[in-house]
Short mmCIF file of C-alpha atoms and ligand atoms in Angstrom, two decimals:
data_model
loop_
_atom_site.label_atom_id
_atom_site.label_comp_id
_atom_site.label_asym_id
_atom_site.label_seq_id
_atom_site.Cartn_x
_atom_site.Cartn_y
_atom_site.Cartn_z
CA UNK C 29 -0.31 -0.28 0.12
CA UNK C 30 1.40 3.42 -1.00
CA UNK C 31 -0.04 6.59 0.88
CA UNK C 32 0.40 9.94 0.06
CA UNK C 33 -0.64 12.89 1.77
CA UNK C 34 -1.60 16.27 -0.18
CA UNK C 35 -1.59 19.23 2.15
CA UNK C 36 -2.89 22.52 1.90
CA UNK C 37 -4.52 25.57 2.61
CA UNK C 38 -7.68 24.77 -0.03
CA UNK C 39 -9.25 28.97 1.08
CA UNK C 40 -11.00 27.58 -1.18
CA UNK C 41 -10.18 24.32 -2.86
CA UNK C 42 -9.96 25.12 -7.00
CA UNK C 43 -10.60 23.35 -10.46
CA UNK C 44 -6.54 23.48 -10.67
CA UNK C 45 -6.33 21.68 -6.57
CA UNK C 46 -8.95 18.83 -7.77
CA UNK C 47 -6.96 18.57 -10.88
CA UNK C 48 -3.61 17.54 -9.18
CA UNK C 49 -5.80 15.35 -6.11
CA UNK C 50 -7.38 13.74 -9.82
CA UNK C 51 -3.91 12.38 -10.68
CA UNK C 52 -2.31 11.50 -7.72
CA UNK C 53 -5.69 9.08 -7.18
CA UNK C 54 -4.44 7.74 -9.99
CA UNK C 55 -1.56 6.98 -9.21
CA UNK C 56 -1.11 6.25 -5.69
CA UNK C 57 -3.42 3.15 -3.33
CA UNK C 58 -4.51 5.66 -0.41
CA UNK C 59 -4.39 9.33 -0.72
CA UNK C 60 -4.48 11.76 1.95
CA UNK C 61 -5.47 15.36 1.41
CA UNK C 62 -4.45 17.51 4.87
CA UNK C 63 -6.40 21.25 4.64
CA UNK C 64 -4.08 23.20 7.04
CA UNK C 65 -5.55 24.77 10.06
CA UNK C 66 -2.48 27.25 10.78
CA UNK C 67 -3.62 29.65 13.29
CA UNK C 68 0.07 31.91 12.58
CA UNK C 69 -1.93 32.76 8.78
CA UNK C 70 -4.69 34.31 8.18
CA UNK C 71 -7.19 32.27 6.29
CA UNK C 72 -10.28 33.45 4.57
CA UNK C 73 -12.83 30.58 5.41
CA UNK C 74 -13.30 28.83 8.31
CA UNK C 75 -11.50 25.89 8.76
CA UNK C 76 -14.95 23.65 8.87
CA UNK C 77 -16.55 25.18 6.02
CA UNK C 78 -13.07 24.83 3.57
CA UNK C 79 -12.88 21.31 4.77
CA UNK C 80 -16.76 21.02 4.30
CA UNK C 81 -15.99 22.57 0.48
CA UNK C 82 -12.84 19.37 -0.08
CA UNK C 83 -15.44 17.34 0.72
CA UNK C 84 -17.65 17.19 -1.00
CA UNK C 85 -15.23 18.28 -4.37
CA UNK C 86 -13.53 14.75 -3.79
CA UNK C 87 -16.09 12.48 -2.54
CA UNK C 88 -16.57 11.02 -5.82
CA UNK C 89 -12.72 9.45 -5.89
CA UNK C 90 -13.15 6.92 -3.26
CA UNK C 91 -8.87 6.06 -2.34
CA UNK C 92 -8.93 9.86 -0.88
CA UNK C 93 -9.71 11.18 2.13
CA UNK C 94 -9.53 14.43 3.63
CA UNK C 95 -9.03 15.54 7.12
CA UNK C 96 -8.27 19.37 8.57
CA UNK C 97 -4.56 19.66 10.22
CA UNK C 98 -2.07 21.21 11.75
CA UNK C 99 1.58 21.01 13.07
CA UNK C 100 3.90 19.64 10.74
CA UNK C 101 4.11 17.71 6.85
CA UNK C 102 6.46 15.53 7.49
CA UNK C 103 4.49 14.68 10.91
CA UNK C 104 1.51 14.06 8.70
CA UNK C 105 3.44 11.79 6.44
CA UNK C 106 4.48 9.75 9.19
CA UNK C 107 1.01 9.55 11.53
CA UNK C 108 -0.14 7.94 8.57
CA UNK C 109 2.99 6.13 7.10
CA UNK C 110 2.96 7.91 3.62
CA UNK C 111 6.02 7.58 2.08
CA UNK C 112 4.66 10.43 -0.16
CA UNK C 113 3.83 14.36 0.10
CA UNK C 114 2.51 15.51 -3.06
CA UNK C 115 1.95 19.06 -4.39
CA UNK C 116 1.40 21.13 -7.43
CA UNK C 117 3.42 23.41 -9.05
CA UNK C 118 2.33 26.43 -11.07
CA UNK C 119 4.49 27.75 -13.94
CA UNK C 120 7.65 29.79 -12.01
CA UNK C 121 5.86 31.16 -9.32
CA UNK C 122 5.39 28.49 -7.11
CA UNK C 123 9.31 27.20 -7.54
CA UNK C 124 11.33 28.59 -5.08
CA UNK C 125 9.08 28.08 -2.01
CA UNK C 126 8.41 24.67 -3.08
CA UNK C 127 11.42 23.36 -3.47
CA UNK C 128 12.96 24.93 -0.14
CA UNK C 129 10.47 23.81 1.47
CA UNK C 130 10.69 20.60 -0.04
CA UNK C 131 14.22 20.68 1.19
CA UNK C 132 13.53 21.46 4.74
CA UNK C 133 10.58 18.47 4.58
CA UNK C 134 13.99 15.99 3.74
CA UNK C 135 16.24 16.86 6.05
CA UNK C 136 13.55 16.79 8.64
CA UNK C 137 12.24 13.69 7.77
CA UNK C 138 14.78 11.52 4.65
CA UNK C 139 12.76 8.94 3.97
CA UNK C 140 9.89 10.94 3.16
CA UNK C 141 9.83 12.06 -0.28
CA UNK C 142 7.97 15.34 -2.27
CA UNK C 143 6.33 15.10 -5.27
CA UNK C 144 5.54 17.34 -7.43
CA UNK C 145 2.85 17.19 -10.12
CA UNK C 146 2.63 20.35 -12.38
CA UNK C 147 -0.38 21.76 -12.58
CA UNK C 148 -2.40 21.74 -15.54
CA UNK C 149 -1.94 23.93 -18.61
CA UNK C 150 -5.48 25.40 -18.28
CA UNK C 151 -4.70 26.19 -14.31
CA UNK C 152 -0.99 27.18 -14.60
CA UNK C 153 -2.31 31.07 -13.54
CA UNK C 154 -5.04 29.69 -11.21
CA UNK C 155 -4.96 30.89 -7.24
CA UNK C 156 -7.07 30.35 -4.21
CA UNK C 157 -6.09 34.03 -3.75
CA UNK C 158 -6.94 35.79 -6.76
CA UNK C 159 -10.33 33.68 -6.44
CA UNK C 160 -11.42 34.93 -3.34
CA UNK C 161 -10.29 38.67 -5.10
CA UNK C 162 -12.04 37.91 -7.92
CA UNK C 163 -15.63 36.80 -6.52
CA UNK C 164 -14.90 39.33 -3.50
CA UNK C 165 -15.29 41.45 -6.44
CA UNK C 166 -18.29 40.62 -7.74
CA UNK C 167 -16.42 38.55 -11.17
CA UNK C 168 -16.96 35.94 -12.77
CA UNK C 169 -15.20 32.58 -11.23
CA UNK C 170 -17.50 29.78 -13.73
CA UNK C 171 -14.93 27.29 -14.13
CA UNK C 172 -12.08 28.59 -11.90
CA UNK C 173 -14.03 26.40 -9.25
CA UNK C 174 -16.07 23.40 -8.30
CA UNK C 175 -19.93 24.78 -8.66
CA UNK C 176 -20.48 24.06 -4.93
CA UNK C 177 -17.58 26.61 -4.51
CA UNK C 178 -18.97 28.96 -6.55
CA UNK C 179 -22.11 28.90 -5.15
CA UNK C 180 -20.80 29.30 -1.72
CA UNK C 181 -18.49 32.20 -2.74
CA UNK C 182 -21.38 33.68 -4.36
CA UNK C 183 -22.93 33.76 -0.78
CA UNK C 184 -20.07 35.46 0.58
CA UNK C 185 -19.30 38.54 -1.26
CA UNK C 186 -19.20 41.76 0.96
CA UNK C 187 -17.75 39.64 3.60
CA UNK C 188 -16.07 36.70 3.81
CA UNK C 189 -16.97 34.18 6.33
P1 ADP N 25 -0.72 26.27 0.30
O1 ADP N 25 -0.89 27.58 1.34
O2 ADP N 25 0.51 25.03 1.77
O3 ADP N 25 0.76 26.67 -0.94
P2 ADP N 25 -2.15 26.18 -1.35
O4 ADP N 25 -3.93 25.53 -1.16
O5 ADP N 25 -2.52 27.20 -1.75
O6 ADP N 25 -1.72 25.85 -0.13
O7 ADP N 25 -1.94 25.41 -2.59
C1 ADP N 25 -1.69 23.64 -2.22
C2 ADP N 25 -1.06 22.97 -2.82
O8 ADP N 25 -2.02 23.21 -4.55
C3 ADP N 25 0.45 23.63 -3.82
O9 ADP N 25 1.41 23.33 -4.44
C4 ADP N 25 -0.19 24.73 -4.23
O10 ADP N 25 1.44 24.80 -5.32
C5 ADP N 25 -0.80 23.85 -5.45
N1 ADP N 25 -2.05 24.00 -6.29
C6 ADP N 25 -2.62 25.22 -5.39
N2 ADP N 25 -2.67 25.95 -7.59
C7 ADP N 25 -2.83 25.05 -7.91
C8 ADP N 25 -3.78 24.78 -9.46
N3 ADP N 25 -3.86 25.94 -9.76
N4 ADP N 25 -2.56 24.06 -10.02
C9 ADP N 25 -2.15 22.99 -9.47
N5 ADP N 25 -1.93 23.12 -8.19
C10 ADP N 25 -1.78 23.88 -7.41
#
Protein backbone atom coordinates (compact mmCIF):
# COMPACT_ATOMS: atom_id res chain seq x y z
CA UNK A 1 0.00 0.00 0.00
CA UNK A 2 1.47 3.35 -1.01
CA UNK A 3 -0.04 6.31 0.75
CA UNK A 4 0.52 9.95 -0.16
CA UNK A 5 -0.54 13.15 1.57
CA UNK A 6 -1.57 16.29 -0.30
CA UNK A 7 -1.44 19.26 2.09
CA UNK A 8 -2.65 22.77 1.39
CA UNK A 9 -4.69 25.70 2.59
CA UNK A 10 -7.42 25.08 -0.01
CA UNK A 11 -8.81 28.54 0.76
CA UNK A 12 -10.88 27.72 -1.28
CA UNK A 13 -10.25 24.53 -3.24
CA UNK A 14 -9.97 25.32 -6.96
CA UNK A 15 -10.21 23.18 -10.09
CA UNK A 16 -6.38 23.27 -10.16
CA UNK A 17 -6.33 21.41 -6.83
CA UNK A 18 -9.05 19.03 -8.03
CA UNK A 19 -6.97 18.26 -11.12
CA UNK A 20 -3.92 17.42 -8.98
CA UNK A 21 -5.82 15.22 -6.50
CA UNK A 22 -7.63 13.40 -9.33
CA UNK A 23 -4.34 12.57 -11.05
CA UNK A 24 -2.66 11.66 -7.73
CA UNK A 25 -5.52 9.32 -6.80
CA UNK A 26 -4.69 7.30 -9.92
CA UNK A 27 -1.05 6.90 -8.85
CA UNK A 28 -1.37 5.96 -5.18
CA UNK A 29 -3.42 3.42 -3.25
CA UNK A 30 -4.59 6.08 -0.82
CA UNK A 31 -4.25 9.86 -0.75
CA UNK A 32 -4.94 11.96 2.33
CA UNK A 33 -5.89 15.52 1.51
CA UNK A 34 -4.88 17.62 4.51
CA UNK A 35 -6.48 21.01 4.96
CA UNK A 36 -4.07 23.16 6.93
CA UNK A 37 -5.48 25.10 9.86
CA UNK A 38 -2.53 27.26 10.67
CA UNK A 39 -3.36 29.78 13.39
CA UNK A 40 -0.51 31.99 12.17
CA UNK A 41 -1.95 32.31 8.67
CA UNK A 42 -5.08 34.36 8.16
CA UNK A 43 -7.57 32.32 6.13
CA UNK A 44 -10.47 33.75 4.18
CA UNK A 45 -12.73 30.79 4.89
CA UNK A 46 -12.96 29.17 8.31
CA UNK A 47 -11.50 25.68 8.60
CA UNK A 48 -14.79 23.74 9.02
CA UNK A 49 -16.17 25.25 5.81
CA UNK A 50 -12.92 24.76 3.86
CA UNK A 51 -12.94 21.13 4.93
CA UNK A 52 -16.54 20.64 3.81
CA UNK A 53 -15.88 22.31 0.44
CA UNK A 54 -12.91 19.97 -0.11
CA UNK A 55 -14.89 16.88 0.97
CA UNK A 56 -17.70 17.71 -1.44
CA UNK A 57 -15.17 18.22 -4.25
CA UNK A 58 -13.50 14.82 -3.92
CA UNK A 59 -16.23 12.51 -2.60
CA UNK A 60 -16.31 10.70 -5.98
CA UNK A 61 -12.64 9.70 -5.50
CA UNK A 62 -12.97 6.59 -3.36
CA UNK A 63 -9.32 6.33 -2.28
CA UNK A 64 -9.09 9.95 -1.14
CA UNK A 65 -9.76 11.00 2.46
CA UNK A 66 -9.90 14.53 3.82
CA UNK A 67 -8.86 15.86 7.21
CA UNK A 68 -7.93 19.08 8.96
CA UNK A 69 -4.36 19.34 10.08
CA UNK A 70 -2.06 21.55 12.09
CA UNK A 71 1.71 21.26 12.45
CA UNK A 72 4.51 19.79 10.38
CA UNK A 73 3.58 18.04 7.14
CA UNK A 74 6.24 15.38 7.76
CA UNK A 75 4.49 14.48 11.03
CA UNK A 76 1.22 14.11 9.16
CA UNK A 77 2.98 11.88 6.63
CA UNK A 78 4.50 9.75 9.40
CA UNK A 79 1.14 9.43 11.18
CA UNK A 80 -0.36 7.98 7.99
CA UNK A 81 2.71 5.93 7.17
CA UNK A 82 2.87 7.91 3.92
CA UNK A 83 6.05 7.86 1.88
CA UNK A 84 5.10 10.77 -0.33
CA UNK A 85 4.06 14.41 0.00
CA UNK A 86 2.38 15.70 -3.14
CA UNK A 87 2.61 19.34 -4.15
CA UNK A 88 1.39 21.08 -7.27
CA UNK A 89 3.70 23.31 -9.31
CA UNK A 90 2.53 26.18 -11.45
CA UNK A 91 4.72 27.92 -14.01
CA UNK A 92 7.68 29.67 -12.36
CA UNK A 93 5.80 31.18 -9.41
CA UNK A 94 5.79 28.14 -7.10
CA UNK A 95 9.27 26.84 -7.70
CA UNK A 96 11.45 28.70 -5.22
CA UNK A 97 9.13 28.29 -2.24
CA UNK A 98 8.32 24.67 -3.03
CA UNK A 99 11.98 23.80 -3.57
CA UNK A 100 12.95 25.29 -0.18
CA UNK A 101 10.05 23.54 1.54
CA UNK A 102 10.93 20.16 0.04
CA UNK A 103 14.55 20.55 1.17
CA UNK A 104 13.43 21.35 4.70
CA UNK A 105 11.04 18.41 4.77
CA UNK A 106 13.80 16.13 3.51
CA UNK A 107 16.01 17.33 6.33
CA UNK A 108 13.27 16.79 8.90
CA UNK A 109 12.30 13.38 7.59
CA UNK A 110 14.62 11.83 4.95
CA UNK A 111 12.36 8.82 4.33
CA UNK A 112 9.48 10.97 3.06
CA UNK A 113 9.75 12.11 -0.55
CA UNK A 114 8.13 15.23 -2.00
CA UNK A 115 6.67 14.64 -5.45
CA UNK A 116 5.69 17.54 -7.67
CA UNK A 117 2.93 17.38 -10.19
CA UNK A 118 2.77 20.06 -12.84
CA UNK A 119 -0.44 22.06 -12.81
CA UNK A 120 -2.72 21.43 -15.77
CA UNK A 121 -2.19 23.95 -18.59
CA UNK A 122 -5.57 25.58 -18.06
CA UNK A 123 -4.85 26.01 -14.33
CA UNK A 124 -1.31 27.42 -14.47
CA UNK A 125 -2.41 30.88 -13.42
CA UNK A 126 -5.19 29.88 -11.08
CA UNK A 127 -4.77 30.59 -7.36
CA UNK A 128 -7.11 30.55 -4.37
CA UNK A 129 -6.19 34.11 -3.47
CA UNK A 130 -7.02 35.48 -6.92
CA UNK A 131 -10.24 33.49 -6.99
CA UNK A 132 -11.23 35.02 -3.64
CA UNK A 133 -10.39 38.49 -4.84
CA UNK A 134 -12.36 38.20 -8.06
CA UNK A 135 -15.33 36.63 -6.25
CA UNK A 136 -15.36 39.34 -3.59
CA UNK A 137 -15.39 42.00 -6.31
CA UNK A 138 -18.31 40.30 -8.04
CA UNK A 139 -16.38 38.81 -10.96
CA UNK A 140 -17.24 35.56 -12.73
CA UNK A 141 -15.34 32.56 -11.34
CA UNK A 142 -17.15 29.90 -13.34
CA UNK A 143 -14.67 27.28 -14.54
CA UNK A 144 -12.15 28.14 -11.82
CA UNK A 145 -13.69 26.34 -8.84
CA UNK A 146 -16.18 23.47 -8.43
CA UNK A 147 -19.78 24.70 -8.79
CA UNK A 148 -20.65 24.27 -5.08
CA UNK A 149 -17.59 26.39 -4.18
CA UNK A 150 -18.74 29.08 -6.61
CA UNK A 151 -22.20 29.03 -5.03
CA UNK A 152 -20.69 29.35 -1.57
CA UNK A 153 -18.46 32.27 -2.58
CA UNK A 154 -21.48 33.99 -4.15
CA UNK A 155 -23.23 33.90 -0.77
CA UNK A 156 -20.14 35.42 0.84
CA UNK A 157 -19.86 38.46 -1.42
CA UNK A 158 -19.31 41.51 0.69
CA UNK A 159 -17.85 39.61 3.64
CA UNK A 160 -16.18 36.19 3.67
CA UNK A 161 -16.85 33.87 6.59
P1 LIG B 1 -0.43 26.34 0.42
O1 LIG B 1 -0.83 27.47 1.31
O2 LIG B 1 0.09 25.14 1.17
O3 LIG B 1 0.44 26.72 -0.73
P2 LIG B 1 -2.59 26.04 -1.51
O4 LIG B 1 -3.99 25.63 -1.21
O5 LIG B 1 -2.37 27.39 -2.07
O6 LIG B 1 -1.82 25.80 -0.14
O7 LIG B 1 -1.91 24.98 -2.49
C1 LIG B 1 -1.79 23.64 -2.16
C2 LIG B 1 -0.93 22.96 -3.21
O8 LIG B 1 -1.60 23.00 -4.47
C3 LIG B 1 0.42 23.64 -3.44
O9 LIG B 1 1.38 22.65 -3.75
C4 LIG B 1 0.18 24.53 -4.62
O10 LIG B 1 1.35 24.80 -5.34
C5 LIG B 1 -0.79 23.68 -5.42
N1 LIG B 1 -1.64 24.48 -6.29
C6 LIG B 1 -2.21 25.68 -6.02
N2 LIG B 1 -2.92 26.12 -7.08
C7 LIG B 1 -2.77 25.18 -8.05
C8 LIG B 1 -3.23 25.06 -9.40
N3 LIG B 1 -3.94 26.02 -9.98
N4 LIG B 1 -2.90 23.95 -10.08
C9 LIG B 1 -2.15 23.00 -9.50
N5 LIG B 1 -1.66 23.05 -8.26
C10 LIG B 1 -1.97 24.13 -7.53
